[in-house]
Short mmCIF file of C-alpha atoms and ligand atoms in Angstrom, two decimals:
data_model
loop_
_atom_site.label_atom_id
_atom_site.label_comp_id
_atom_site.label_asym_id
_atom_site.label_seq_id
_atom_site.Cartn_x
_atom_site.Cartn_y
_atom_site.Cartn_z
CA UNK A 138 0.00 0.00 0.00
CA UNK A 139 1.19 3.51 -0.83
CA UNK A 140 2.52 5.32 2.24
CA UNK A 141 3.00 9.03 2.79
CA UNK A 142 6.48 10.00 3.96
CA UNK A 143 6.61 13.59 5.20
CA UNK A 144 9.87 15.57 5.40
CA UNK A 145 9.72 18.76 7.50
CA UNK A 146 12.58 21.14 6.74
CA UNK A 147 12.61 19.85 3.14
CA UNK A 148 14.11 23.02 1.64
CA UNK A 149 17.13 23.12 3.98
CA UNK A 150 20.62 21.88 3.16
CA UNK A 151 19.99 18.28 4.25
CA UNK A 152 16.28 18.32 3.36
CA UNK A 153 16.88 19.08 -0.32
CA UNK A 154 19.25 16.11 -0.72
CA UNK A 155 16.97 13.90 1.36
CA UNK A 156 13.98 14.62 -0.88
CA UNK A 157 16.00 13.51 -3.94
CA UNK A 158 17.30 10.37 -2.22
CA UNK A 159 13.91 9.32 -0.79
CA UNK A 160 12.01 9.87 -4.05
CA UNK A 161 14.50 7.55 -5.78
CA UNK A 162 14.57 4.98 -2.95
CA UNK A 163 10.81 4.82 -2.32
CA UNK A 164 9.21 5.00 -5.79
CA UNK A 165 5.99 3.40 -4.52
CA UNK A 166 5.50 5.89 -1.70
CA UNK A 167 4.48 9.53 -1.80
CA UNK A 168 7.30 11.71 -0.43
CA UNK A 169 5.93 15.09 0.67
CA UNK A 170 8.28 17.97 1.52
CA UNK A 171 7.24 20.85 3.79
CA UNK A 172 9.25 23.80 5.01
CA UNK A 173 8.51 27.11 6.71
CA UNK A 174 6.23 28.12 3.79
CA UNK A 175 3.92 25.15 4.45
CA UNK A 176 4.14 24.71 8.22
CA UNK A 177 5.52 26.69 11.17
CA UNK A 178 6.35 24.11 13.81
CA UNK A 179 6.40 26.81 16.50
CA UNK A 180 2.59 26.95 16.15
CA UNK A 181 1.13 23.98 17.99
CA UNK A 182 -2.39 24.05 16.55
CA UNK A 183 -1.22 24.54 12.97
CA UNK A 184 1.35 21.73 13.30
CA UNK A 185 -1.15 19.28 14.78
CA UNK A 186 -3.91 20.08 12.27
CA UNK A 187 -1.75 19.99 9.16
CA UNK A 188 0.08 16.78 10.00
CA UNK A 189 -3.04 14.99 11.18
CA UNK A 190 -4.85 16.00 7.97
CA UNK A 191 -2.04 14.55 5.80
CA UNK A 192 -1.96 11.28 7.80
CA UNK A 193 1.65 10.34 7.02
CA UNK A 194 3.13 6.95 7.94
CA UNK A 195 6.60 8.41 8.49
CA UNK A 196 7.57 11.95 9.53
CA UNK A 197 11.22 12.98 9.15
CA UNK A 198 11.73 16.13 11.17
CA UNK A 199 14.76 18.21 10.11
CA UNK A 200 13.37 21.73 10.64
CA UNK A 201 15.47 23.67 13.12
CA UNK A 202 17.08 26.96 13.99
CA UNK A 203 20.57 25.81 12.99
CA UNK A 204 22.60 29.01 13.46
CA UNK A 205 24.65 27.90 16.48
CA UNK A 206 25.84 31.41 17.42
CA UNK A 207 22.39 32.85 16.64
CA UNK A 208 20.91 30.35 19.14
CA UNK A 209 23.36 31.56 21.79
CA UNK A 210 22.15 35.13 21.33
CA UNK A 211 18.45 34.23 21.08
CA UNK A 212 17.78 31.37 23.48
CA UNK A 213 14.03 31.93 23.37
CA UNK A 214 13.89 31.39 19.61
CA UNK A 215 16.22 28.38 19.81
CA UNK A 216 13.98 26.60 22.33
CA UNK A 217 10.75 27.70 20.60
CA UNK A 218 11.83 26.02 17.34
CA UNK A 219 14.25 23.24 18.29
CA UNK A 220 12.57 22.04 21.48
CA UNK A 221 8.91 23.18 21.56
CA UNK A 222 8.55 22.93 17.76
CA UNK A 223 9.84 19.36 17.95
CA UNK A 224 7.36 18.59 20.73
CA UNK A 225 4.51 19.77 18.47
CA UNK A 226 5.72 17.51 15.65
CA UNK A 227 6.15 14.55 18.02
CA UNK A 228 2.64 15.07 19.40
CA UNK A 229 1.15 15.10 15.90
CA UNK A 230 3.13 11.99 14.97
CA UNK A 231 1.81 10.12 18.01
CA UNK A 232 -1.77 11.11 17.15
CA UNK A 233 -1.30 9.73 13.60
CA UNK A 234 0.48 6.65 14.97
CA UNK A 235 3.20 7.38 12.46
CA UNK A 236 6.91 6.68 12.79
CA UNK A 237 9.07 9.64 13.80
CA UNK A 238 12.59 10.35 12.61
CA UNK A 239 14.39 13.28 14.28
CA UNK A 240 17.72 14.83 13.29
CA UNK A 241 19.93 15.73 16.23
CA UNK A 242 23.52 16.78 16.69
CA UNK A 243 26.98 16.02 18.10
CA UNK A 244 26.61 19.28 20.06
CA UNK A 245 24.63 17.36 22.69
CA UNK A 246 28.09 16.25 23.93
CA UNK A 247 30.72 18.30 25.76
CA UNK A 248 33.73 16.78 23.94
CA UNK A 249 35.56 15.74 27.08
CA UNK A 250 35.44 12.00 26.32
CA UNK A 251 38.39 12.09 23.87
CA UNK A 252 37.30 8.85 22.23
CA UNK A 253 34.44 8.29 19.77
CA UNK A 254 31.01 8.91 21.31
CA UNK A 255 28.58 6.03 21.58
CA UNK A 256 24.81 6.51 21.37
CA UNK A 257 24.61 5.46 25.03
CA UNK A 258 27.04 8.15 26.28
CA UNK A 259 25.54 10.80 28.52
CA UNK A 260 24.89 14.11 26.79
CA UNK A 261 26.13 17.35 28.32
CA UNK A 262 25.73 20.19 25.85
CA UNK A 263 28.01 23.23 26.04
CA UNK A 264 25.78 25.67 24.17
CA UNK A 265 22.14 26.76 23.73
CA UNK A 266 21.78 25.06 20.34
CA UNK A 267 22.92 21.73 21.86
CA UNK A 268 20.61 22.11 24.85
CA UNK A 269 17.61 22.97 22.66
CA UNK A 270 18.26 19.99 20.35
CA UNK A 271 18.71 17.68 23.35
CA UNK A 272 15.38 18.82 24.73
CA UNK A 273 13.97 18.04 21.27
CA UNK A 274 15.35 14.49 21.60
CA UNK A 275 13.72 14.14 25.03
CA UNK A 276 10.34 15.27 23.70
CA UNK A 277 10.62 12.81 20.81
CA UNK A 278 11.44 9.96 23.22
CA UNK A 279 8.52 10.94 25.46
CA UNK A 280 5.85 11.47 22.80
CA UNK A 281 6.75 9.49 19.71
CA UNK A 282 7.21 5.89 20.77
CA UNK A 283 9.75 3.80 18.85
CA UNK A 284 11.20 6.90 17.21
CA UNK A 285 14.46 6.99 15.29
CA UNK A 286 16.89 9.71 16.39
CA UNK A 287 19.85 10.33 14.10
CA UNK A 288 22.71 12.45 15.42
CA UNK A 289 24.77 14.08 12.68
CA UNK A 290 27.70 16.51 12.62
CA UNK A 291 29.75 19.04 10.64
CA UNK A 292 27.39 19.04 7.64
CA UNK A 293 28.04 20.57 4.25
CA UNK A 294 26.07 20.13 1.04
CA UNK A 295 25.00 21.68 -2.21
CA UNK A 296 21.95 23.49 -0.92
CA UNK A 297 23.04 25.71 1.93
CA UNK A 298 25.71 27.96 3.34
CA UNK A 299 28.36 25.86 5.03
CA UNK A 300 32.04 25.68 6.02
CA UNK A 301 33.20 24.70 2.50
CA UNK A 302 31.38 27.55 0.74
CA UNK A 303 32.59 29.96 3.42
CA UNK A 304 36.26 28.91 3.04
CA UNK A 305 36.11 29.18 -0.76
CA UNK A 306 34.44 32.60 -0.56
CA UNK A 307 37.06 33.86 1.90
CA UNK A 308 39.89 32.40 -0.22
CA UNK A 309 38.67 34.51 -3.15
CA UNK A 310 38.64 37.64 -0.98
CA UNK A 311 41.79 37.28 1.17
CA UNK A 312 45.36 36.01 0.89
CA UNK A 313 45.49 34.68 4.46
CA UNK A 314 42.77 32.71 6.28
CA UNK A 315 42.56 31.84 9.98
CA UNK A 316 40.89 28.53 10.80
CA UNK A 317 40.36 26.88 14.19
CA UNK A 318 42.62 23.93 14.88
CA UNK A 319 41.39 22.79 18.29
CA UNK A 320 38.08 21.14 17.39
CA UNK A 321 38.06 17.59 16.03
CA UNK A 322 35.16 15.99 14.17
CA UNK A 323 34.10 14.26 10.96
CA UNK A 324 32.88 16.53 8.14
CA UNK A 325 29.77 14.91 6.66
CA UNK A 326 28.30 15.37 3.19
CA UNK A 327 24.53 15.82 3.32
CA UNK A 328 24.04 13.49 0.33
CA UNK A 329 25.80 10.63 2.17
CA UNK A 330 23.79 11.37 5.32
CA UNK A 331 20.56 11.41 3.28
CA UNK A 332 21.38 7.94 1.92
CA UNK A 333 22.05 6.69 5.47
CA UNK A 334 18.70 8.11 6.66
CA UNK A 335 16.97 6.35 3.78
CA UNK A 336 18.66 3.04 4.66
CA UNK A 337 17.80 3.38 8.38
CA UNK A 338 14.14 3.99 7.48
CA UNK A 339 14.07 0.97 5.19
CA UNK A 340 15.56 -1.15 8.01
CA UNK A 341 12.85 0.24 10.30
CA UNK A 342 15.59 1.21 12.78
CA UNK A 343 14.59 2.62 16.17
CA UNK A 344 16.48 4.40 18.92
CA UNK A 345 19.53 6.64 18.59
CA UNK A 346 22.10 6.31 15.78
CA UNK A 347 25.33 8.24 15.22
CA UNK A 348 25.98 8.90 11.52
CA UNK A 349 29.02 10.63 10.00
CA UNK A 350 31.50 10.22 7.17
CA UNK A 351 34.52 8.13 8.30
CA UNK A 352 37.85 9.49 9.58
CA UNK A 353 38.39 12.66 11.55
CA UNK A 354 40.16 15.99 11.26
CA UNK A 355 40.18 19.54 12.62
CA UNK A 356 38.44 22.44 10.84
CA UNK A 357 41.95 23.63 9.93
CA UNK A 358 42.81 20.33 8.19
CA UNK A 359 39.39 20.25 6.53
CA UNK A 360 39.92 23.80 5.22
CA UNK A 361 43.39 22.97 3.89
CA UNK A 362 42.00 19.92 2.06
CA UNK A 363 39.21 22.01 0.50
CA UNK A 364 41.74 24.62 -0.68
CA UNK A 365 44.12 21.98 -2.08
CA UNK A 366 41.37 20.15 -3.97
CA UNK A 367 40.12 23.48 -5.37
CA UNK A 368 43.56 24.47 -6.63
CA UNK A 369 43.85 27.25 -4.07
CA UNK A 370 46.71 25.85 -2.00
CA UNK A 371 48.58 29.13 -2.41
CA UNK A 372 46.18 30.80 0.02
CA UNK A 373 47.92 30.85 3.40
CA UNK A 374 46.06 29.28 6.30
CA UNK A 375 46.91 30.09 9.90
CA UNK A 376 45.74 27.68 12.63
CA UNK A 377 44.05 29.51 15.50
CA UNK A 378 42.30 28.49 18.71
CA UNK A 379 38.54 28.66 19.32
CA UNK A 380 39.31 31.29 21.97
CA UNK A 381 41.06 33.45 19.39
CA UNK A 382 38.08 33.12 17.01
CA UNK A 383 35.84 34.29 19.85
CA UNK A 384 32.47 32.94 18.69
CA UNK A 385 29.48 33.46 21.06
CA UNK A 386 28.74 29.71 21.41
CA UNK A 387 31.24 27.26 22.91
CA UNK A 388 31.83 24.15 20.78
CA UNK A 389 33.06 20.71 21.90
CA UNK A 390 36.78 20.28 21.19
CA UNK A 391 36.22 16.60 20.36
CA UNK A 392 33.02 15.44 18.69
CA UNK A 393 33.80 12.22 16.92
CA UNK A 394 31.08 9.58 16.64
CA UNK A 395 31.39 5.85 17.02
CA UNK A 396 29.21 4.67 14.10
CA UNK A 397 29.46 0.90 14.81
CA UNK A 398 25.75 0.65 15.62
CA UNK A 399 24.89 1.86 12.11
CA UNK A 400 27.27 -0.76 10.66
CA UNK A 401 25.97 -3.54 12.93
CA UNK A 402 22.30 -2.93 12.18
CA UNK A 403 22.42 -1.99 8.48
CA UNK A 404 25.89 -2.96 7.21
CA UNK A 405 26.45 0.66 6.20
CA UNK A 406 29.75 2.50 6.66
CA UNK A 407 29.97 6.01 5.25
CA UNK A 408 33.03 6.70 3.08
CA UNK A 409 35.96 8.79 4.41
CA UNK A 410 35.19 12.53 4.58
CA UNK A 411 38.09 13.33 2.21
CA UNK A 412 36.50 11.21 -0.56
CA UNK A 413 33.09 12.76 0.02
CA UNK A 414 34.39 16.33 -0.14
CA UNK A 415 36.29 15.54 -3.34
CA UNK A 416 33.01 14.30 -4.83
CA UNK A 417 31.12 17.37 -3.61
CA UNK A 418 33.68 19.76 -5.12
CA UNK A 419 33.72 17.82 -8.42
CA UNK A 420 29.92 17.93 -8.69
CA UNK A 421 30.01 21.67 -8.00
CA UNK A 422 32.75 22.19 -10.60
CA UNK A 423 35.00 23.53 -7.86
CA UNK A 424 38.01 21.22 -8.14
CA UNK A 425 41.32 22.47 -9.57
CA UNK A 426 40.67 22.79 -13.31
CA UNK A 427 36.88 22.48 -12.84
CA UNK A 428 34.55 24.77 -14.85
CA UNK A 429 34.26 27.41 -12.06
CA UNK A 430 38.03 27.71 -11.72
CA UNK A 431 38.65 27.70 -15.48
CA UNK A 432 36.22 30.60 -15.73
CA UNK A 433 38.11 32.45 -12.97
CA UNK A 434 41.44 31.94 -14.79
CA UNK A 435 39.86 33.18 -18.01
CA UNK A 436 38.76 36.38 -16.28
CA UNK A 437 42.31 37.35 -15.26
N1 LIG B 539 24.21 21.77 9.71
C1 LIG B 539 24.87 20.95 10.54
O1 LIG B 539 26.10 20.94 10.60
C2 LIG B 539 24.09 20.00 11.43
C3 LIG B 539 24.81 19.15 12.28
C4 LIG B 539 24.10 18.24 13.07
C5 LIG B 539 22.72 18.18 13.01
N2 LIG B 539 22.05 19.02 12.19
C6 LIG B 539 20.59 18.93 12.17
O2 LIG B 539 20.18 18.47 10.89
C7 LIG B 539 18.94 19.08 10.50
C8 LIG B 539 19.09 19.72 9.15
O3 LIG B 539 20.16 20.66 9.17
P1 LIG B 539 20.45 21.66 7.95
O4 LIG B 539 21.86 22.11 8.12
O5 LIG B 539 20.00 21.04 6.68
O6 LIG B 539 19.51 22.87 8.37
P2 LIG B 539 18.93 24.07 7.49
O7 LIG B 539 19.57 24.13 6.15
O8 LIG B 539 18.97 25.28 8.38
O9 LIG B 539 17.41 23.61 7.25
C9 LIG B 539 16.44 23.72 8.25
C10 LIG B 539 15.14 24.11 7.58
O10 LIG B 539 14.14 24.27 8.60
C11 LIG B 539 13.39 25.45 8.29
N3 LIG B 539 12.75 25.99 9.49
C12 LIG B 539 13.29 26.83 10.42
N4 LIG B 539 12.36 27.14 11.34
C13 LIG B 539 11.22 26.51 11.00
C14 LIG B 539 9.92 26.46 11.55
N5 LIG B 539 9.59 27.15 12.64
N6 LIG B 539 8.98 25.71 10.94
C15 LIG B 539 9.28 25.02 9.81
N7 LIG B 539 10.49 25.04 9.22
C16 LIG B 539 11.46 25.77 9.81
C17 LIG B 539 14.46 26.38 7.75
O11 LIG B 539 13.87 27.48 7.07
P3 LIG B 539 14.68 28.88 7.07
O12 LIG B 539 15.97 28.61 6.36
O13 LIG B 539 13.77 29.80 6.35
O14 LIG B 539 14.90 29.25 8.51
C18 LIG B 539 15.25 25.46 6.84
O15 LIG B 539 14.69 25.36 5.55
C19 LIG B 539 18.60 20.04 11.64
O16 LIG B 539 17.67 19.45 12.48
C20 LIG B 539 19.91 20.27 12.36
O17 LIG B 539 19.71 20.59 13.73
C21 LIG B 539 22.70 19.91 11.38
#
């Protein structure tokens, strides 16, 4: 029987890739994408009515206030969207007896463990964004029974502003870049994450799963790799500390996931981050000698 799979946050960076992946993976289902234009999850009544009227079998909830420093400066908004908004979605899902999938973050951890985080490790967020997403997780666990919670990290993709686009923009504007070298994680391509979400849904997985591209690095090493692959290795990069960068929100210095549960339950292991970013840059025509760079050389 044809099922309705609803994606909330479908026009975001991950949501856009996920819509493509799900429509290809579930050709017999109807994949519906909503974003802020169709539903405001901060509004309880609207969220309940709209979701209940659609009667989906699966709801994948990605909508969030994802500006980590913005959350630090506007705690009320962060909790209204990431925590209360998630509660409204979870409530609607339970009324429809649908399956809930919620996207959470590595920022639920404080980074003090210094070895890859397991799903069973105790969260202790350092910033408002992490606390609001953790409260979202707790609402999902309380309201939407048998939910699937996927924690992701360090995302970049074709359909949103991200670290890679920011580094390439800055490299075109400046001769010297400063990048933080005291945070370790695994950069993750939204397309690879979207495929993992699709697989987890098809396996009917429940509980918490950590998902990230393999291998780890600092933002500094990630930035250097992006510049090298884009033929911009001449741009000088200076490693700096998070303190020197002085962002409003504290970040964990170590947020590496142990993804063995994903492997055990689905057989899936995401490729190394360096392969994924090479693919991303190639698709975007941003590798050394790619169309974007050839155009730039032609302009000189
Ligand atoms: N980006 C990362 O590095 C990262 C890491 C770990 C986990 N995650 C999680 O992964 C999910 C997807 O992240 P992303 O980077 O793809 O985020 P994104 O690009 O910011 O997409 C989120 C979408 O939600 C929409 N939205 C915001 N408030 C809403 C509301 N009240 N009602 C309905 N829609 C609303 C946004 O619209 P506007 O753009 O108009 O606000 C946007 O289209 C999020 O849950 C995030 O917390 C992200």
